[in-house]
XYZ file of C-alpha atoms in Angstrom:
783
model
C 242.195 34.523 16.859
C 238.551 32.743 15.915
C 238.657 30.636 12.912
C 235.754 31.510 10.152
C 234.416 29.872 7.234
C 236.989 30.054 4.650
C 239.855 28.874 6.805
C 238.230 26.010 7.991
C 237.655 24.931 4.225
C 241.046 25.336 3.521
C 242.124 23.351 6.353
C 239.969 20.305 4.914
C 242.086 17.737 3.752
C 241.919 16.066 0.013
C 241.946 12.975 -0.828
C 245.487 13.159 -2.579
C 246.894 14.186 0.872
C 244.905 11.784 2.790
C 246.226 9.214 0.111
C 249.952 10.164 0.811
C 249.597 10.272 4.512
C 248.161 6.662 4.370
C 250.580 5.449 2.440
C 253.626 6.927 4.654
C 251.944 5.385 7.661
C 251.864 1.906 5.953
C 255.311 2.139 5.096
C 256.209 3.598 8.874
C 253.854 0.147 10.012
C 255.413 -2.256 7.740
C 251.861 -2.607 6.338
C 253.233 -2.709 2.594
C 250.645 -1.532 -0.223
C 247.715 -3.429 0.792
C 244.991 -1.425 1.867
C 243.197 -2.331 4.763
C 240.675 -1.420 7.797
C 243.044 1.429 8.392
C 242.416 2.973 5.056
C 238.941 2.224 5.627
C 238.716 4.339 8.602
C 240.991 7.066 7.535
C 238.878 7.486 4.277
C 235.873 7.461 6.221
C 236.480 10.053 8.602
C 238.220 12.156 6.255
C 234.911 11.985 4.158
C 233.460 13.189 7.633
C 235.392 16.204 7.911
C 235.310 17.375 4.043
C 231.232 17.037 4.413
C 231.539 19.241 7.754
C 233.901 21.640 5.739
C 231.479 21.890 2.634
C 234.379 20.145 0.648
C 231.635 18.036 -0.861
C 233.407 17.083 -4.419
C 236.232 15.651 -2.244
C 233.709 14.152 0.573
C 232.029 12.322 -2.214
C 235.646 10.876 -3.543
C 236.465 9.694 0.157
C 233.058 8.094 1.229
C 233.312 6.121 -2.658
C 236.675 5.135 -1.696
C 235.426 3.677 1.461
C 232.585 1.630 -0.742
C 235.476 0.446 -2.784
C 237.357 -1.192 0.033
C 234.381 -2.359 2.417
C 231.484 -2.620 -0.279
C 229.408 -4.483 2.417
C 229.960 -1.882 5.059
C 226.228 0.367 4.923
C 227.553 3.354 6.980
C 229.536 4.881 3.552
C 226.612 4.463 1.532
C 224.571 6.569 4.043
C 227.003 9.405 3.825
C 227.379 9.421 0.302
C 223.630 9.589 0.049
C 223.831 12.732 2.242
C 226.218 14.178 0.435
C 224.444 13.961 -2.984
C 221.401 15.281 -1.479
C 223.848 18.282 -0.151
C 224.958 18.801 -3.559
C 221.597 19.045 -5.125
C 221.679 15.628 -6.606
C 218.820 13.540 -5.006
C 218.989 11.160 -8.347
C 222.285 10.048 -7.486
C 221.756 9.400 -3.827
C 218.685 7.227 -4.991
C 220.961 4.941 -6.839
C 223.504 4.728 -4.319
C 220.458 3.961 -1.254
C 218.897 1.318 -4.219
C 222.374 -0.075 -3.951
C 222.718 0.055 -0.378
C 218.921 -1.637 -0.238
C 219.799 -4.545 -2.733
C 223.335 -5.493 -0.898
C 221.357 -5.414 2.623
C 218.844 -7.299 1.182
C 220.969 -10.493 0.032
C 222.654 -10.286 3.268
C 218.831 -11.201 4.830
C 219.012 -7.653 6.980
C 215.708 -6.622 5.697
C 214.926 -4.143 8.242
C 217.492 -2.055 7.410
C 217.140 -2.852 3.416
C 213.794 -1.517 4.217
C 214.853 1.547 5.871
C 217.342 2.555 2.669
C 214.375 1.753 0.222
C 212.005 4.446 2.281
C 214.831 7.073 2.000
C 215.223 6.418 -1.538
C 211.096 6.484 -2.037
C 211.074 10.090 -0.520
C 213.933 11.305 -2.586
C 212.047 9.792 -5.756
C 208.628 8.899 -4.824
C 207.423 8.009 -8.761
C 210.559 5.819 -9.452
C 208.447 2.376 -10.024
C 211.498 0.643 -9.225
C 211.992 1.921 -5.816
C 208.681 1.124 -5.210
C 208.718 -2.180 -6.184
C 211.752 -3.030 -4.272
C 210.292 -1.093 -1.156
C 207.304 -3.450 -1.513
C 209.579 -6.713 -1.858
C 211.744 -5.383 0.983
C 208.618 -4.796 3.355
C 207.244 -7.963 2.847
C 210.194 -9.789 4.268
C 210.811 -7.555 7.330
C 209.699 -8.901 10.740
C 208.302 -6.979 12.321
C 206.280 -4.958 9.798
C 207.249 -1.632 8.691
C 204.606 0.991 8.176
C 203.677 1.510 4.309
C 205.483 4.119 3.007
C 203.570 7.449 2.000
C 204.872 10.138 0.106
C 204.566 13.991 1.075
C 202.025 15.672 -0.833
C 204.960 17.696 -2.591
C 207.244 14.785 -2.946
C 209.929 16.222 -1.251
C 209.601 13.544 2.095
C 211.044 14.330 5.646
C 213.612 12.883 7.681
C 216.083 11.712 5.372
C 219.175 10.154 5.891
C 219.124 8.577 9.168
C 221.653 5.466 9.193
C 220.146 2.220 10.082
C 219.556 1.551 13.867
C 218.678 -1.329 16.283
C 214.917 0.125 16.978
C 212.312 -0.826 14.868
C 210.371 2.431 14.776
C 207.161 3.228 13.024
C 207.747 6.702 12.344
C 210.516 7.709 9.559
C 213.440 8.525 11.270
C 214.890 11.965 12.397
C 216.791 13.918 9.718
C 220.390 13.408 10.301
C 221.824 14.999 6.918
C 219.532 18.194 5.856
C 220.654 19.866 2.445
C 222.580 22.673 2.856
C 220.492 24.083 -0.590
C 217.280 23.654 -1.369
C 217.380 21.737 -4.361
C 213.537 21.470 -5.120
C 210.621 18.407 -4.780
C 212.965 15.247 -5.503
C 209.811 13.880 -6.974
C 209.671 16.598 -9.656
C 213.718 16.154 -10.698
C 213.298 14.813 -14.096
C 215.604 11.636 -13.881
C 218.094 11.105 -16.651
C 216.866 8.599 -19.782
C 218.044 5.144 -18.813
C 220.679 3.240 -20.914
C 220.371 2.116 -24.344
C 222.287 -0.034 -26.629
C 224.703 1.318 -29.254
C 222.531 2.391 -32.343
C 219.085 2.420 -30.629
C 216.855 5.228 -29.159
C 217.227 5.423 -25.022
C 215.875 2.203 -23.174
C 212.738 3.516 -21.355
C 213.083 3.611 -17.440
C 212.662 0.027 -16.081
C 209.581 -0.577 -14.294
C 207.970 -3.591 -12.909
C 205.641 -4.356 -15.853
C 207.695 -3.386 -18.489
C 210.494 -6.133 -19.178
C 207.259 -8.706 -18.774
C 205.825 -6.805 -21.403
C 208.505 -6.682 -23.422
C 210.057 -10.431 -22.869
C 207.182 -11.956 -21.781
C 209.569 -12.846 -18.246
C 209.593 -11.792 -14.905
C 211.325 -8.876 -14.391
C 211.862 -5.872 -11.435
C 211.784 -7.409 -8.478
C 214.428 -9.873 -6.783
C 216.819 -11.814 -8.480
C 215.664 -15.176 -7.503
C 212.334 -14.355 -8.439
C 213.513 -13.961 -12.198
C 215.727 -16.973 -11.947
C 212.790 -19.310 -10.724
C 210.602 -17.848 -13.399
C 213.146 -18.899 -16.026
C 213.729 -21.827 -14.893
C 217.282 -21.518 -14.724
C 217.354 -22.614 -11.235
C 215.273 -25.028 -8.789
C 213.775 -24.191 -5.692
C 216.219 -26.579 -3.826
C 219.189 -25.254 -5.516
C 218.049 -21.786 -4.497
C 217.650 -22.632 -1.200
C 220.508 -24.057 -1.069
C 222.909 -21.119 -2.799
C 220.624 -18.734 -0.075
C 222.100 -21.009 2.729
C 225.726 -20.340 1.331
C 225.111 -17.099 1.174
C 224.229 -16.055 4.668
C 227.374 -17.954 5.992
C 229.727 -15.962 3.582
C 227.651 -13.369 2.207
C 228.660 -13.612 -1.381
C 226.190 -12.391 -4.075
C 223.640 -14.920 -4.550
C 224.462 -14.719 -8.584
C 228.145 -15.705 -8.248
C 227.214 -18.113 -5.489
C 224.831 -20.074 -7.983
C 227.612 -19.773 -10.913
C 230.252 -21.392 -8.493
C 227.697 -24.128 -7.498
C 228.000 -24.999 -11.729
C 224.047 -24.509 -11.558
C 223.713 -21.222 -13.268
C 225.820 -19.902 -16.571
C 227.699 -16.330 -16.562
C 225.186 -15.789 -19.447
C 222.081 -16.575 -17.476
C 223.289 -14.456 -14.624
C 223.831 -11.485 -17.144
C 220.399 -11.997 -18.507
C 218.757 -12.121 -15.066
C 220.072 -9.161 -13.646
C 219.198 -7.507 -16.899
C 215.618 -8.476 -16.662
C 215.994 -7.607 -12.951
C 217.070 -4.032 -13.378
C 215.371 -3.838 -16.855
C 218.196 -3.080 -18.750
C 219.101 -4.647 -22.285
C 221.334 -7.636 -22.596
C 223.908 -7.937 -24.919
C 226.290 -10.520 -26.272
C 229.220 -9.112 -26.885
C 230.425 -11.596 -29.460
C 227.276 -10.682 -31.741
C 228.207 -7.152 -31.567
C 230.189 -4.675 -32.971
C 232.341 -3.006 -30.523
C 233.337 0.524 -31.432
C 237.043 0.532 -30.695
C 237.044 4.009 -30.407
C 234.495 4.314 -28.121
C 235.857 1.994 -25.704
C 239.021 3.656 -25.235
C 237.598 6.829 -23.785
C 237.699 4.742 -20.510
C 241.056 4.093 -19.590
C 242.369 0.660 -19.413
C 243.025 0.395 -15.599
C 239.618 1.810 -15.240
C 237.902 -0.658 -17.471
C 239.737 -3.591 -15.858
C 239.110 -2.501 -12.390
C 235.637 -1.972 -12.549
C 234.652 -5.128 -15.594
C 233.128 -2.921 -17.679
C 233.821 -1.556 -21.600
C 232.433 1.112 -23.436
C 230.929 -0.568 -26.806
C 229.463 2.371 -28.488
C 228.574 6.229 -28.293
C 225.770 8.396 -29.090
C 226.637 12.072 -29.274
C 226.842 13.139 -25.252
C 226.250 9.268 -24.731
C 228.390 6.271 -23.848
C 226.912 3.246 -23.992
C 229.073 0.725 -21.545
C 228.632 -2.863 -21.063
C 228.680 -3.940 -17.207
C 228.429 -7.318 -15.884
C 227.028 -5.840 -12.301
C 224.579 -3.093 -13.275
C 224.343 -1.842 -9.610
C 228.010 -0.597 -9.407
C 227.159 2.871 -8.945
C 230.972 3.768 -8.365
C 231.778 2.606 -11.869
C 228.945 4.672 -13.359
C 230.035 7.892 -11.337
C 233.882 7.389 -12.266
C 233.133 6.714 -16.271
C 230.577 9.991 -16.012
C 233.802 11.756 -14.377
C 236.515 10.600 -16.556
C 234.778 10.902 -20.099
C 232.408 13.711 -19.067
C 229.850 11.859 -20.892
C 226.372 10.415 -19.530
C 226.361 6.733 -19.294
C 223.857 4.237 -20.521
C 224.062 0.947 -19.255
C 223.875 -2.578 -21.048
C 224.283 -5.729 -19.187
C 227.163 -8.429 -20.494
C 228.907 -11.704 -19.054
C 232.381 -10.972 -17.289
C 233.881 -13.072 -19.653
C 232.634 -11.324 -22.478
C 233.360 -8.008 -21.369
C 237.186 -9.491 -20.581
C 237.634 -10.940 -24.053
C 236.441 -7.427 -25.223
C 238.968 -5.982 -22.925
C 242.017 -7.737 -24.054
C 241.150 -6.684 -27.816
C 240.474 -3.009 -27.009
C 243.308 -2.552 -24.955
C 245.728 -5.038 -26.376
C 248.144 -2.044 -27.438
C 247.688 -0.155 -24.232
C 250.759 -0.864 -22.524
C 253.453 1.603 -23.332
C 257.062 0.572 -21.722
C 258.984 3.412 -22.870
C 256.632 5.958 -20.384
C 256.708 3.408 -17.998
C 260.651 3.135 -18.275
C 260.904 6.815 -17.484
C 259.616 6.295 -14.008
C 262.770 4.792 -13.105
C 265.123 7.717 -11.905
C 268.640 7.363 -13.770
C 267.345 4.399 -15.485
C 267.470 6.477 -18.874
C 271.333 7.296 -18.885
C 272.617 4.192 -17.710
C 270.896 1.904 -20.012
C 270.118 3.945 -23.467
C 273.883 3.749 -24.465
C 274.820 0.359 -22.930
C 274.704 -2.850 -24.143
C 272.600 -5.415 -22.280
C 275.619 -7.807 -21.614
C 277.387 -4.626 -20.217
C 275.135 -3.664 -17.769
C 276.373 -4.045 -14.194
C 274.544 -6.759 -12.378
C 273.991 -4.657 -9.396
C 272.256 -1.918 -11.438
C 270.489 -4.277 -12.974
C 268.887 -6.134 -9.708
C 267.778 -2.255 -9.104
C 266.128 -1.473 -12.342
C 264.018 -5.250 -12.525
C 262.731 -4.199 -8.777
C 261.515 -0.819 -9.772
C 257.506 -0.822 -10.169
C 257.373 0.568 -13.932
C 259.201 -2.635 -15.245
C 257.275 -4.792 -12.406
C 254.045 -3.621 -13.407
C 254.985 -3.863 -17.411
C 256.052 -7.668 -16.915
C 252.517 -8.396 -15.042
C 250.494 -6.547 -17.856
C 252.099 -8.385 -20.801
C 251.461 -11.759 -18.804
C 247.694 -10.832 -18.333
C 247.207 -9.738 -21.452
C 248.480 -12.652 -23.376
C 246.329 -14.638 -21.012
C 243.377 -12.763 -21.819
C 244.256 -12.593 -25.468
C 244.105 -16.489 -24.921
C 247.644 -16.901 -26.498
C 249.697 -19.925 -26.157
C 253.047 -18.321 -26.316
C 254.747 -15.293 -25.761
C 258.039 -14.300 -27.482
C 260.438 -11.731 -26.409
C 262.941 -11.159 -28.700
C 265.734 -8.652 -29.051
C 266.118 -6.570 -32.283
C 269.041 -3.965 -33.143
C 267.313 -1.088 -32.290
C 264.130 -2.342 -30.194
C 262.229 -5.347 -28.939
C 259.447 -7.143 -30.222
C 256.741 -8.920 -28.002
C 254.939 -11.342 -29.959
C 252.113 -13.460 -28.964
C 250.881 -16.866 -30.360
C 247.041 -17.234 -31.042
C 245.575 -19.797 -32.572
C 248.780 -21.115 -33.866
C 249.898 -17.880 -35.297
C 252.262 -15.333 -34.208
C 251.308 -11.831 -33.879
C 252.822 -8.326 -33.203
C 251.773 -6.662 -29.630
C 254.380 -4.442 -28.794
C 257.432 -2.735 -29.419
C 259.108 -1.591 -26.332
C 262.420 0.465 -26.886
C 265.834 -0.931 -26.498
C 266.197 0.198 -23.354
C 263.960 -1.802 -21.612
C 265.429 -5.285 -22.823
C 267.636 -6.248 -20.089
C 265.500 -5.249 -17.045
C 262.241 -6.530 -18.764
C 263.861 -10.004 -19.769
C 265.984 -9.939 -16.568
C 262.335 -9.543 -14.489
C 261.185 -12.574 -16.376
C 264.328 -14.433 -15.583
C 263.962 -13.579 -11.711
C 260.227 -14.621 -11.988
C 261.309 -18.409 -13.189
C 263.685 -18.549 -10.786
C 266.354 -18.341 -12.911
C 269.814 -16.983 -13.122
C 270.057 -13.379 -14.027
C 273.945 -13.337 -14.032
C 274.161 -16.044 -16.656
C 273.191 -14.609 -20.137
C 275.432 -17.044 -22.103
C 273.718 -20.122 -21.957
C 269.921 -21.262 -22.461
C 267.778 -21.780 -19.691
C 264.646 -23.313 -18.401
C 262.744 -21.797 -15.829
C 258.606 -22.132 -14.271
C 256.302 -19.585 -13.078
C 253.060 -20.576 -11.652
C 250.183 -17.474 -12.233
C 246.867 -17.183 -10.620
C 244.714 -14.950 -12.773
C 241.066 -14.560 -12.332
C 240.778 -17.458 -10.537
C 242.547 -19.567 -13.119
C 245.692 -21.609 -12.474
C 248.426 -21.205 -15.184
C 251.579 -22.533 -15.128
C 254.043 -20.644 -17.588
C 257.070 -22.519 -18.936
C 260.228 -20.084 -19.455
C 262.951 -20.853 -22.040
C 265.959 -18.286 -22.642
C 268.300 -18.630 -25.920
C 271.187 -16.221 -26.110
C 271.610 -14.589 -29.566
C 273.925 -11.979 -30.885
C 271.424 -9.356 -29.932
C 270.804 -10.573 -26.295
C 268.474 -13.321 -24.700
C 265.515 -13.843 -26.530
C 262.589 -15.525 -24.178
C 259.600 -17.886 -24.737
C 257.050 -18.401 -22.334
C 254.494 -21.063 -22.911
C 250.914 -20.423 -21.297
C 249.864 -23.762 -20.004
C 246.102 -23.362 -18.934
C 244.458 -26.322 -16.371
C 241.358 -25.659 -17.628
C 242.310 -26.757 -21.246
C 242.340 -29.968 -19.624
C 238.803 -30.231 -18.788
C 237.886 -30.080 -22.588
C 235.545 -32.913 -24.434
C 236.209 -34.734 -27.268
C 233.155 -32.964 -29.168
C 234.827 -29.758 -28.431
C 238.404 -30.795 -30.306
C 236.192 -31.981 -33.138
C 235.653 -35.431 -32.646
C 232.084 -36.149 -34.242
C 230.271 -38.921 -35.737
C 231.715 -42.166 -36.573
C 235.085 -40.756 -35.776
C 233.990 -40.033 -32.252
C 232.538 -43.357 -31.921
C 235.531 -45.490 -33.194
C 237.921 -43.083 -30.981
C 236.031 -43.980 -28.407
C 235.936 -47.717 -28.668
C 239.850 -47.956 -29.525
C 240.631 -46.066 -25.767
C 238.193 -48.182 -23.970
C 239.877 -51.160 -25.253
C 241.631 -53.117 -22.022
C 245.412 -53.516 -24.063
C 246.733 -52.508 -26.954
C 249.081 -49.824 -28.445
C 247.569 -46.228 -30.015
C 249.446 -43.926 -31.293
C 248.829 -39.833 -31.855
C 250.972 -38.449 -34.921
C 251.520 -34.721 -36.061
C 253.778 -31.901 -35.984
C 255.021 -29.900 -33.013
C 252.023 -27.507 -31.828
C 249.167 -29.907 -33.281
C 247.741 -30.624 -30.129
C 248.597 -34.288 -29.537
C 248.764 -33.874 -25.869
C 245.950 -31.887 -25.480
C 244.121 -35.103 -27.138
C 245.636 -37.331 -25.226
C 244.841 -35.589 -21.814
C 241.262 -35.429 -22.940
C 241.357 -38.951 -23.951
C 242.753 -40.015 -20.645
C 240.155 -37.877 -18.873
C 237.325 -39.569 -20.662
C 238.512 -43.103 -19.456
C 239.776 -42.124 -15.907
C 237.478 -43.954 -13.278
C 238.476 -44.835 -9.856
C 238.374 -48.719 -11.502
C 241.745 -47.963 -13.386
C 245.098 -46.939 -12.405
C 246.395 -44.935 -14.936
C 250.094 -43.628 -15.313
C 252.050 -40.981 -17.365
C 255.670 -40.658 -18.103
C 256.482 -36.953 -19.667
C 258.785 -34.609 -20.873
C 257.875 -32.350 -19.488
C 254.376 -32.610 -17.438
C 252.449 -29.884 -18.948
C 249.398 -30.400 -17.285
C 248.063 -31.738 -13.866
C 245.251 -34.528 -14.218
C 243.574 -35.688 -10.970
C 243.816 -39.461 -10.367
C 246.804 -39.618 -13.056
C 250.245 -40.665 -11.489
C 252.308 -38.335 -13.744
C 256.073 -39.161 -13.427
C 258.772 -36.119 -15.191
C 261.682 -37.584 -17.086
C 264.863 -36.437 -15.667
C 267.661 -37.469 -17.663
C 270.473 -35.741 -15.834
C 269.882 -38.174 -13.326
C 269.140 -41.179 -15.370
C 265.400 -41.141 -15.278
C 264.461 -41.129 -19.117
C 261.567 -42.916 -20.942
C 263.071 -46.121 -21.033
C 264.145 -46.400 -17.535
C 260.841 -44.602 -16.416
C 258.576 -46.890 -18.312
C 260.477 -50.463 -16.847
C 259.343 -48.778 -13.319
C 255.820 -48.006 -14.120
C 254.839 -51.305 -15.537
C 255.792 -52.717 -12.072
C 253.424 -50.352 -10.595
C 250.321 -51.952 -11.621
C 248.895 -49.726 -13.963
C 245.986 -50.566 -16.583
C 246.468 -47.225 -18.399
C 250.034 -46.007 -19.513
C 250.796 -43.061 -20.994
C 254.035 -42.339 -22.868
C 254.539 -38.358 -23.968
C 256.775 -39.620 -26.761
C 258.483 -42.671 -28.807
C 261.738 -41.287 -29.136
C 264.067 -44.486 -29.384
C 263.952 -48.398 -30.198
C 264.313 -48.779 -26.414
C 261.442 -46.759 -25.173
C 259.455 -48.625 -28.351
C 260.357 -52.118 -27.794
C 259.212 -51.513 -23.810
C 255.473 -49.454 -24.947
C 255.086 -52.743 -27.351
C 256.115 -55.566 -25.046
C 253.706 -53.338 -22.230
C 250.675 -53.133 -25.199
C 250.822 -56.826 -25.385
C 250.962 -58.005 -21.521
C 247.623 -56.483 -20.852
C 248.061 -52.819 -20.789
C 246.649 -49.878 -22.646
C 249.536 -47.814 -23.881
C 249.114 -44.513 -25.366
C 251.802 -42.529 -26.959
C 252.881 -40.001 -29.731
C 255.298 -40.049 -32.331
C 256.222 -37.586 -34.992
C 255.559 -38.522 -38.712
C 252.815 -36.759 -41.311
C 249.992 -39.039 -41.447
C 248.853 -42.399 -39.617
C 250.239 -44.867 -41.963
C 253.711 -43.135 -41.603
C 253.391 -43.872 -37.625
C 254.003 -47.994 -38.718
C 257.052 -47.208 -40.920
C 258.203 -44.944 -38.247
C 258.213 -48.306 -35.938
C 259.579 -50.065 -38.088
C 262.738 -47.800 -38.776
C 263.396 -47.862 -35.168
C 263.683 -51.447 -35.494
C 260.113 -52.763 -34.363
C 259.924 -55.955 -35.605
C 256.792 -56.316 -38.092
C 254.868 -59.362 -35.879
C 255.472 -56.978 -32.739
C 253.835 -54.185 -34.569
C 250.690 -55.728 -35.887
C 250.066 -57.791 -32.536
C 250.249 -54.613 -30.373
C 249.198 -51.771 -32.744
C 245.084 -50.799 -32.682
C 244.986 -47.850 -34.342
C 246.563 -44.218 -35.146
C 245.255 -41.032 -35.029
C 247.268 -38.013 -37.123
C 245.942 -34.746 -36.339
C 246.266 -30.850 -37.381
C 244.820 -27.957 -35.612
C 243.034 -25.419 -38.331
C 241.370 -21.743 -37.222
C 237.855 -21.702 -37.020
C 235.982 -18.830 -38.874
C 234.935 -16.012 -36.397
C 230.948 -16.324 -36.074
C 231.247 -12.291 -35.385
C 232.302 -11.629 -38.998
C 231.434 -14.763 -40.957
C 230.210 -14.163 -44.594
C 229.641 -16.144 -47.666
C 231.139 -15.198 -51.134
C 231.694 -17.608 -54.298
C 234.698 -18.989 -54.840
C 237.168 -18.920 -57.476
C 237.214 -22.078 -59.798
C 240.923 -23.042 -59.169
C 239.934 -23.230 -55.420
C 237.387 -25.439 -55.866
C 239.700 -27.915 -58.205
C 242.151 -27.523 -55.341
C 239.621 -28.788 -52.744
C 238.266 -31.876 -55.335
C 235.335 -30.171 -56.494
C 234.249 -29.979 -60.006
C 233.130 -26.193 -60.565
C 230.486 -27.511 -63.217
C 229.040 -29.680 -60.525
C 228.798 -27.211 -57.994
C 227.825 -23.817 -59.700
C 225.907 -22.655 -56.321
C 228.854 -23.614 -53.654
C 229.637 -21.183 -51.531
C 232.476 -20.803 -49.281
C 232.440 -18.856 -45.837
C 235.391 -16.519 -44.193
C 235.918 -13.966 -42.041
C 236.051 -10.209 -42.712
C 237.931 -9.538 -39.962
C 236.790 -7.676 -36.807
C 237.836 -6.268 -33.433
C 236.910 -9.552 -31.395
C 239.394 -11.720 -33.858
C 241.773 -9.194 -34.284
C 241.172 -8.479 -37.611
C 242.133 -11.867 -38.089
C 238.739 -13.457 -39.327
C 239.245 -16.703 -37.204
C 238.367 -17.544 -33.385
C 239.538 -20.519 -32.221
C 240.811 -23.826 -33.295
C 239.372 -27.310 -34.146
C 241.073 -30.658 -35.029
C 241.207 -32.444 -38.163
C 241.698 -36.026 -37.896
C 242.896 -38.709 -39.607
C 242.221 -42.394 -38.034
C 243.477 -45.293 -39.359
C 242.190 -48.476 -37.255
C 244.210 -51.512 -38.114
C 242.695 -54.434 -39.827
C 243.496 -57.812 -41.442
C 244.581 -56.330 -44.489
C 246.581 -53.981 -42.968
C 248.355 -56.242 -40.447
C 249.326 -58.457 -43.770
C 250.768 -55.269 -45.483
C 252.943 -55.086 -42.533
C 254.159 -58.151 -42.450
C 254.621 -57.818 -46.238
C 256.870 -54.983 -45.630
C 254.118 -52.820 -47.097
C 254.911 -49.048 -48.123
C 253.315 -46.081 -46.462
C 251.558 -45.692 -49.379
C 249.971 -48.946 -49.978
C 248.576 -48.757 -46.102
C 247.135 -45.320 -46.911
C 245.179 -47.173 -50.008
C 244.066 -50.129 -47.981
C 242.694 -47.930 -44.956
C 241.230 -45.458 -47.467
C 239.260 -48.597 -48.802
C 238.246 -49.683 -45.195
C 236.867 -46.157 -44.607
C 239.673 -43.947 -43.539
C 238.927 -40.662 -44.262
C 242.730 -38.360 -44.555
C 243.588 -35.138 -43.472
C 242.906 -33.936 -47.090
C 239.513 -35.081 -47.115
C 238.599 -34.043 -43.183
C 240.068 -30.804 -43.848
C 237.885 -30.217 -47.149
C 234.736 -31.489 -45.623
C 235.719 -28.701 -42.939
C 235.894 -26.010 -45.518
C 232.424 -27.181 -47.109
C 230.803 -27.060 -44.142
C 231.866 -23.663 -43.159
C 234.004 -24.332 -40.388
C 237.297 -23.043 -41.780
C 238.493 -21.741 -45.076
C 240.618 -22.887 -47.885
C 243.818 -21.138 -47.308
C 243.845 -22.095 -43.758
C 243.452 -25.962 -44.456
C 246.039 -25.182 -47.729
C 248.487 -23.599 -44.744
C 248.099 -26.195 -42.361
C 247.289 -29.933 -44.426
C 247.857 -29.419 -48.099
C 251.361 -27.772 -47.720
C 252.731 -31.450 -45.397
C 251.116 -33.690 -48.414
C 252.598 -31.882 -51.594
């Protein structure tokens, strides 16, 4: 029996059917879940079939999937543009062809780029952006293309011929014709261009508009904007274009990876190129309710975040304004029109971590595991069968849950993750800027599989729940190398897990970034560049001692020096530094390892911590025999380090001969720049700071109100507060005479030492931190 059009349409495969069939084929072929060329081919041909059978919405979905999997393949762009025309949406087709022209131009395929812009110009002959890009592309084409001339009614002829190899002078023959007449393309009113939150819609981009508004190049090619701004030199641009021809990476990304361009400069350049507003999200107020209109997975997938809403329009920040797939998906999910503002990728990522901080629902993920609830809900964690536990931790919900916890912690710049068992629930907390914050509260049912999944990643024994264990996870996230130290502790309610996040990027900090400035910086650099002597850094756990030592090593790490360290554990790996891990189980202690290191011809020796007399004696002897030795001890202040060495049994005359300086430090939280405000402090607060209220009636201090960027804490980031005691003849005489720590402190202050308290007060008066923060971190320890 012959098939009519209706029966054919019913046979058009849906995208969901195509995805299910693909999954089955991949499993049958043993290809796993990774999407590849097979998926591209299936989605493309499914799209062709859907288009032929008038299932145009499904065809759009299929071709967008192809573009997502193979963004450099031009064929899906042509087909998607054709479907948009068939649906009566020529403006959407113009956007798709514009993106195709941009990508082809970046790859140097100017002939094909010109054809894409010609087709876009026939659909929208009044679009200044289209004509400008066509002009730029045509000027680069060899042999030259015939200049485009729009038809009188603006509708154009011969649309959507995919690129071929011939360079004919006439427009290519029509390959796809609209099945319905949408009217002249040139007469359709274009939607308003994006506008930032709280402002009127931004005017449509034009080649001259941004120049007049900002006095800089705009419209045109990205390289022209960069050259005009002076951010990139001609030689650097030429080198980047050569790299682009080899690996087809976007030009802006290459320049950022070369270190020539910052992420913010690239975002500003793209904003100028496209005639869109640029926004620094760190300085803007983000509407979290509007941001949550975009699902977390969609926002992270496309690298976007909504920052505001104006009635039926959603203001979306994105780093790639040409990402038509993101705009389409957001419009489809939210039902709102999209206005674009351009922001840097790092700013977008930070805002995402704030907006979607509580987006993980482990209870819902748990329900996806068949049969899990009835087994886990009523059982104590230590009574769950090991075989069933292994099955549970391999289920997709638990795997996704742990992955999201780790990702969320890294994006929030947390230093530690705490997973704590309670009687009726599990607490997940992040230590951010030195303070623990509750992040989520999963149900008790996920405790065993959640902790066991972490133990598997850290190569621990999931069957052993009675003894503490230590493990390690290496993680690569967004191009960052991360090491995670995992520690488990058995409690009466189950195992507690603490994960320390070690970001290798923290070793690339500079001394000024840590808080060293002025005379303090000059004095410290003078100490660490000495050829020999003992330098100690002191402070409680978590005060940043190791970071200071690593940053100091990076400052003196030159090819002329042999630097060796012995640590427990090695937290960060430093290039050109020979790092040794302490292992007491096999007899490799600080003392034994240090003896061997001194036979390795070192110039600089870093000792993770001086814990006992034997290690202290070897360190002192090494510093007196031509080595620069850096180490840490645990004392409250700098003078206390001297008495600590004496208590260990080191003779005072050896201390005076070896010790050249002691640095005590703390970390205080910095006031968030986004919500920083001035206020009049109460009189008692000024007195505790050592300031007479009558002497400073107009004094203003600063604090943070609390915003989305700082998670309503009022603080963002930390900085060091230091106390540097340099050994002088007067101090040496006091040490030889058995002087107390108080006597040493008074003498050091007479020679110019600024105490922790004085340094903290100075940072409060400078508006860096708050009185309450200094009181919490420093004054308590001195009371």
